[in-house]
Amino acid sequence: MSLTNRFKNRLIAKVITRYPSIAQRFISAYEPWESGEAVPWSPPQKPLSACKLALVTTSGVHHTAQEPFDMQDSDGDPTFRMIDGATIANDYKITHDYYDHSDAEKDLNIILPLDRLRELQQEGVIDQLAETHYSFMGHIDGRHIATLIGQTAKQVVEKLKQDQVDVVLLTPA
Amino acid sequence: MGVTIVREYTEKVQPPRSVYLKWPFGHPLGEPGNVKQQRAVVLEAFKALYTITTPGEIVDLPFKWRRHDYNSYEEPGPFVPRS
């Protein structure tokens, strides 16, 4: 994707963030992929105060030393980055041309609410906050949908299971 | 459970449980520095985890963008499985 197109995408992102009526046109023009399968369902088995929680976001946030998400591919990027909850607030970059992240750069909690979750952990609302969280860049289309469903999402699920996470909060952008 | 700001997509993709906010892109937890607002969204997501019984259900949260007084927000809880 050319620099001109990336600039255009960022400009559109700023406009649709500021003007919801214009955003609605973009939303209506896109058809998300539907599996047609039954909705996965797992009822909570224990109180939240006994649960370990992790975040999975599609906001495109990552550590500065990590490889940025691919913004050259018009179909996006189905890979994920592992986020260290202890250091991310002081060491992050957002690579995502399809929304205006200037506010998230002022306060990461609006896309990754780690401070709020730490407070709730201290209050005993949740038992544990995972040390590792997971970040995707939410523009995933075309051939990358199969990679997300068949590979990368499954990898994240496996890592969450290994970490004995009970509850995941998904945050978009 | 998930937060969504595009209800149309969530209706089609059907994650198990969602809370919907008619808020701008890039602001699923609200505005920078608005701790009460961010906390309210997290707590409402927790509430949805324990109260939604229909797979794919979306709860429409009543918080108006930049027009909601969170000082009067009554926090839900405790969050426990249905007996």
CSV table of C-alpha atoms in Angstrom, one decimal:
chain,number,residue,atom,x,y,z
A,1,MET,CA,0.0,0.0,0.0
A,2,SER,CA,1.4,3.4,-1.0
A,3,LEU,CA,2.1,6.2,1.5
A,4,THR,CA,-0.6,8.2,-0.2
A,5,ASN,CA,-3.2,5.5,0.6
A,6,ARG,CA,-2.0,5.1,4.1
A,7,PHE,CA,-2.3,8.9,4.6
A,8,LYS,CA,-5.8,8.7,3.1
A,9,ASN,CA,-6.8,5.9,5.5
A,10,ARG,CA,-5.6,7.9,8.5
A,11,LEU,CA,-7.5,10.9,7.3
A,12,ILE,CA,-10.7,8.9,6.9
A,13,ALA,CA,-10.1,7.4,10.3
A,14,LYS,CA,-9.9,10.9,11.9
A,15,VAL,CA,-13.1,12.0,10.1
A,16,ILE,CA,-15.2,9.0,11.0
A,17,THR,CA,-14.1,9.2,14.6
A,18,ARG,CA,-15.2,12.8,14.8
A,19,TYR,CA,-18.4,12.5,12.8
A,20,PRO,CA,-20.4,9.3,13.6
A,21,SER,CA,-22.9,9.9,10.8
A,22,ILE,CA,-20.0,9.5,8.3
A,23,ALA,CA,-18.8,6.5,10.2
A,24,GLN,CA,-22.2,4.9,9.7
A,25,ARG,CA,-21.8,5.0,5.9
A,26,PHE,CA,-18.5,3.0,6.2
A,27,ILE,CA,-20.1,0.6,8.7
A,28,SER,CA,-23.1,-0.1,6.4
A,29,ALA,CA,-20.8,-0.6,3.4
A,30,TYR,CA,-18.9,-3.5,5.0
A,31,GLU,CA,-20.1,-7.0,5.5
A,32,PRO,CA,-18.3,-8.8,8.3
A,33,TRP,CA,-17.6,-12.5,7.9
A,34,GLU,CA,-20.2,-14.7,9.5
A,35,SER,CA,-19.4,-18.3,10.5
A,36,GLY,CA,-23.0,-19.5,10.5
A,37,GLU,CA,-22.1,-21.8,13.4
A,38,ALA,CA,-23.6,-22.0,16.8
A,39,VAL,CA,-22.4,-19.3,19.2
A,40,PRO,CA,-19.7,-20.7,21.5
A,41,TRP,CA,-21.0,-20.8,25.1
A,42,SER,CA,-19.4,-21.5,28.4
A,43,PRO,CA,-21.3,-20.3,31.5
A,44,PRO,CA,-19.2,-18.9,34.3
A,45,GLN,CA,-18.4,-21.6,36.9
A,46,LYS,CA,-17.2,-19.5,39.8
A,47,PRO,CA,-17.5,-16.0,41.3
A,48,LEU,CA,-15.5,-13.3,39.5
A,49,SER,CA,-13.7,-12.7,42.8
A,50,ALA,CA,-12.1,-16.2,42.3
A,51,CYS,CA,-11.3,-15.6,38.6
A,52,LYS,CA,-8.1,-14.7,36.7
A,53,LEU,CA,-8.7,-12.1,33.9
A,54,ALA,CA,-6.9,-11.2,30.8
A,55,LEU,CA,-7.5,-8.6,28.0
A,56,VAL,CA,-7.6,-9.3,24.3
A,57,THR,CA,-7.7,-6.1,22.2
A,58,THR,CA,-8.0,-5.4,18.5
A,59,SER,CA,-6.7,-1.9,18.9
A,60,GLY,CA,-3.3,-2.4,17.3
A,61,VAL,CA,-1.3,-1.6,20.5
A,62,HIS,CA,2.1,-3.2,20.9
A,63,HIS,CA,5.4,-2.7,22.6
A,64,THR,CA,7.8,-0.3,20.8
A,65,ALA,CA,10.4,-3.0,20.2
A,66,GLN,CA,7.9,-5.4,18.7
A,67,GLU,CA,7.3,-5.6,14.9
A,68,PRO,CA,4.5,-3.2,14.0
A,69,PHE,CA,1.3,-4.6,12.4
A,70,ASP,CA,1.4,-4.7,8.6
A,71,MET,CA,-0.2,-1.5,7.3
A,72,GLN,CA,1.0,-2.1,3.7
A,73,ASP,CA,-1.4,-5.0,3.1
A,74,SER,CA,-4.9,-3.8,2.2
A,75,ASP,CA,-6.3,-7.0,3.8
A,76,GLY,CA,-4.7,-6.2,7.1
A,77,ASP,CA,-2.7,-8.4,9.5
A,78,PRO,CA,-4.0,-11.5,11.3
A,79,THR,CA,-1.0,-11.7,13.7
A,80,PHE,CA,-1.0,-10.8,17.4
A,81,ARG,CA,1.4,-9.3,19.9
A,82,MET,CA,1.9,-10.4,23.5
A,83,ILE,CA,1.5,-7.5,25.9
A,84,ASP,CA,3.3,-7.2,29.2
A,85,GLY,CA,0.7,-5.6,31.5
A,86,ALA,CA,3.4,-4.3,33.9
A,87,THR,CA,5.3,-2.2,31.3
A,88,ILE,CA,2.9,-1.5,28.4
A,89,ALA,CA,1.7,1.9,29.8
A,90,ASN,CA,5.2,3.3,29.5
A,91,ASP,CA,6.3,1.5,26.4
A,92,TYR,CA,3.7,1.3,23.6
A,93,LYS,CA,2.9,2.3,20.1
A,94,ILE,CA,-0.4,1.9,18.3
A,95,THR,CA,-0.1,0.7,14.7
A,96,HIS,CA,-3.6,0.9,13.2
A,97,ASP,CA,-4.5,3.3,10.3
A,98,TYR,CA,-8.3,2.6,10.5
A,99,TYR,CA,-9.2,4.6,13.6
A,100,ASP,CA,-8.0,7.8,15.2
A,101,HIS,CA,-5.9,6.7,18.2
A,102,SER,CA,-4.8,10.1,19.4
A,103,ASP,CA,-7.0,9.8,22.5
A,104,ALA,CA,-5.7,6.3,23.3
A,105,GLU,CA,-2.2,7.8,23.1
A,106,LYS,CA,-3.2,10.2,26.0
A,107,ASP,CA,-4.7,7.4,28.1
A,108,LEU,CA,-4.2,3.8,27.2
A,109,ASN,CA,-7.0,2.8,29.5
A,110,ILE,CA,-9.6,3.7,26.9
A,111,ILE,CA,-8.6,0.7,24.8
A,112,LEU,CA,-6.7,-1.4,27.4
A,113,PRO,CA,-8.1,-0.7,30.9
A,114,LEU,CA,-5.3,-2.1,32.9
A,115,ASP,CA,-5.4,0.6,35.6
A,116,ARG,CA,-9.1,0.0,36.1
A,117,LEU,CA,-8.6,-3.7,36.4
A,118,ARG,CA,-5.7,-3.3,38.9
A,119,GLU,CA,-8.0,-1.2,41.0
A,120,LEU,CA,-10.7,-3.8,40.8
A,121,GLN,CA,-8.2,-6.5,41.7
A,122,GLN,CA,-7.1,-4.6,44.8
A,123,GLU,CA,-10.8,-4.3,45.8
A,124,GLY,CA,-11.2,-8.0,45.4
A,125,VAL,CA,-13.7,-7.8,42.5
A,126,ILE,CA,-11.4,-10.1,40.5
A,127,ASP,CA,-8.9,-12.5,42.0
A,128,GLN,CA,-6.0,-12.1,39.6
A,129,LEU,CA,-5.0,-10.0,36.6
A,130,ALA,CA,-2.9,-11.9,34.1
A,131,GLU,CA,0.6,-10.7,33.5
A,132,THR,CA,0.3,-11.2,29.7
A,133,HIS,CA,-2.5,-9.8,27.4
A,134,TYR,CA,-3.0,-10.1,23.6
A,135,SER,CA,-3.3,-7.5,20.9
A,136,PHE,CA,-4.5,-7.8,17.3
A,137,MET,CA,-4.9,-5.0,14.7
A,138,GLY,CA,-8.6,-5.2,14.0
A,139,HIS,CA,-8.5,-4.7,10.2
A,140,ILE,CA,-8.4,-8.4,9.2
A,141,ASP,CA,-10.0,-9.2,5.9
A,142,GLY,CA,-9.8,-11.4,2.8
A,143,ARG,CA,-7.4,-14.3,3.1
A,144,HIS,CA,-6.3,-13.3,6.6
A,145,ILE,CA,-9.7,-14.3,8.1
A,146,ALA,CA,-8.8,-17.9,7.6
A,147,THR,CA,-5.4,-17.4,9.3
A,148,LEU,CA,-7.1,-15.6,12.2
A,149,ILE,CA,-9.7,-18.3,12.7
A,150,GLY,CA,-7.5,-21.3,11.9
A,151,GLN,CA,-4.2,-20.2,13.5
A,152,THR,CA,-3.6,-17.0,15.4
A,153,ALA,CA,-6.9,-16.9,17.4
A,154,LYS,CA,-6.3,-20.5,18.4
A,155,GLN,CA,-2.8,-19.8,19.5
A,156,VAL,CA,-4.0,-17.0,21.7
A,157,VAL,CA,-6.7,-19.3,23.2
A,158,GLU,CA,-4.0,-21.9,23.9
A,159,LYS,CA,-1.8,-19.4,25.7
A,160,LEU,CA,-4.7,-18.1,27.8
A,161,LYS,CA,-5.5,-21.7,28.8
A,162,GLN,CA,-1.9,-22.3,29.7
A,163,ASP,CA,-2.0,-19.2,31.8
A,164,GLN,CA,-5.1,-20.6,33.5
A,165,VAL,CA,-7.1,-17.5,32.6
A,166,ASP,CA,-10.8,-17.8,33.5
A,167,VAL,CA,-12.3,-14.6,31.9
A,168,VAL,CA,-11.3,-12.6,28.9
A,169,LEU,CA,-12.4,-9.0,28.3
A,170,LEU,CA,-12.4,-8.1,24.6
A,171,THR,CA,-11.8,-4.5,23.7
A,172,PRO,CA,-12.2,-3.2,20.1
A,173,ALA,CA,-11.2,0.2,18.8
B,1,MET,CA,-17.2,-11.0,27.2
B,2,GLY,CA,-16.7,-8.1,24.9
B,3,VAL,CA,-17.2,-4.4,24.5
B,4,THR,CA,-18.6,-3.3,21.1
B,5,ILE,CA,-19.0,0.1,19.5
B,6,VAL,CA,-20.4,-1.2,16.2
B,7,ARG,CA,-23.6,-3.1,17.0
B,8,GLU,CA,-24.3,-4.1,13.4
B,9,TYR,CA,-21.1,-6.1,13.1
B,10,THR,CA,-21.5,-7.7,16.6
B,11,GLU,CA,-25.0,-8.9,15.6
B,12,LYS,CA,-23.5,-10.7,12.6
B,13,VAL,CA,-20.3,-12.0,14.2
B,14,GLN,CA,-22.1,-13.1,17.4
B,15,PRO,CA,-19.5,-13.2,20.1
B,16,PRO,CA,-21.0,-15.0,23.2
B,17,ARG,CA,-21.7,-11.8,25.3
B,18,SER,CA,-21.3,-8.1,24.5
B,19,VAL,CA,-22.1,-4.7,25.9
B,20,TYR,CA,-22.8,-2.0,23.3
B,21,LEU,CA,-21.9,1.6,23.5
B,22,LYS,CA,-22.9,4.1,20.8
B,23,TRP,CA,-19.5,5.8,21.1
B,24,PRO,CA,-16.9,6.9,18.6
B,25,PHE,CA,-14.3,4.6,17.2
B,26,GLY,CA,-11.2,4.3,19.3
B,27,HIS,CA,-13.1,4.9,22.6
B,28,PRO,CA,-14.5,1.5,23.8
B,29,LEU,CA,-13.9,2.5,27.4
B,30,GLY,CA,-14.6,6.2,27.0
B,31,GLU,CA,-12.6,9.3,27.3
B,32,PRO,CA,-9.0,9.8,28.3
B,33,GLY,CA,-8.7,10.4,32.1
B,34,ASN,CA,-12.4,9.7,32.8
B,35,VAL,CA,-11.8,7.0,35.5
B,36,LYS,CA,-15.5,6.7,36.6
B,37,GLN,CA,-16.6,6.2,33.0
B,38,GLN,CA,-13.9,3.6,32.3
B,39,ARG,CA,-14.7,1.8,35.5
B,40,ALA,CA,-18.5,1.8,34.8
B,41,VAL,CA,-17.9,0.1,31.4
B,42,VAL,CA,-15.7,-2.6,32.9
B,43,LEU,CA,-18.3,-3.3,35.7
B,44,GLU,CA,-21.1,-3.4,33.2
B,45,ALA,CA,-19.2,-6.0,31.1
B,46,PHE,CA,-18.7,-8.0,34.3
B,47,LYS,CA,-22.4,-7.8,35.0
B,48,ALA,CA,-23.2,-9.0,31.5
B,49,LEU,CA,-20.9,-12.0,31.9
B,50,TYR,CA,-23.0,-13.2,34.8
B,51,THR,CA,-26.5,-12.1,33.7
B,52,ILE,CA,-26.6,-12.9,29.9
B,53,THR,CA,-28.2,-16.3,29.4
B,54,THR,CA,-28.7,-16.3,25.7
B,55,PRO,CA,-25.6,-16.9,23.5
B,56,GLY,CA,-24.9,-13.9,21.3
B,57,GLU,CA,-26.9,-11.4,23.4
B,58,ILE,CA,-25.9,-7.8,23.3
B,59,VAL,CA,-26.7,-5.5,26.2
B,60,ASP,CA,-27.2,-1.8,25.2
B,61,LEU,CA,-25.6,0.3,27.9
B,62,PRO,CA,-27.4,3.6,28.8
B,63,PHE,CA,-24.3,5.8,28.8
B,64,LYS,CA,-24.6,8.7,26.5
B,65,TRP,CA,-21.3,10.0,24.9
B,66,ARG,CA,-20.1,13.0,26.9
B,67,ARG,CA,-23.6,13.5,28.4
B,68,HIS,CA,-23.7,10.9,31.2
B,69,ASP,CA,-23.2,11.7,34.9
B,70,TYR,CA,-21.2,8.9,36.4
B,71,ASN,CA,-21.4,10.4,39.9
B,72,SER,CA,-24.8,8.8,40.2
B,73,TYR,CA,-23.8,5.5,38.8
B,74,GLU,CA,-24.7,2.6,41.1
B,75,GLU,CA,-22.0,-0.1,40.8
B,76,PRO,CA,-23.3,-3.6,40.2
B,77,GLY,CA,-22.1,-6.7,42.1
B,78,PRO,CA,-21.3,-9.1,43.5
B,79,PHE,CA,-20.6,-11.1,40.3
B,80,VAL,CA,-21.5,-14.7,41.0
B,81,PRO,CA,-22.9,-17.6,38.9
B,82,ARG,CA,-26.6,-18.0,38.7
B,83,SER,CA,-27.8,-20.7,41.1
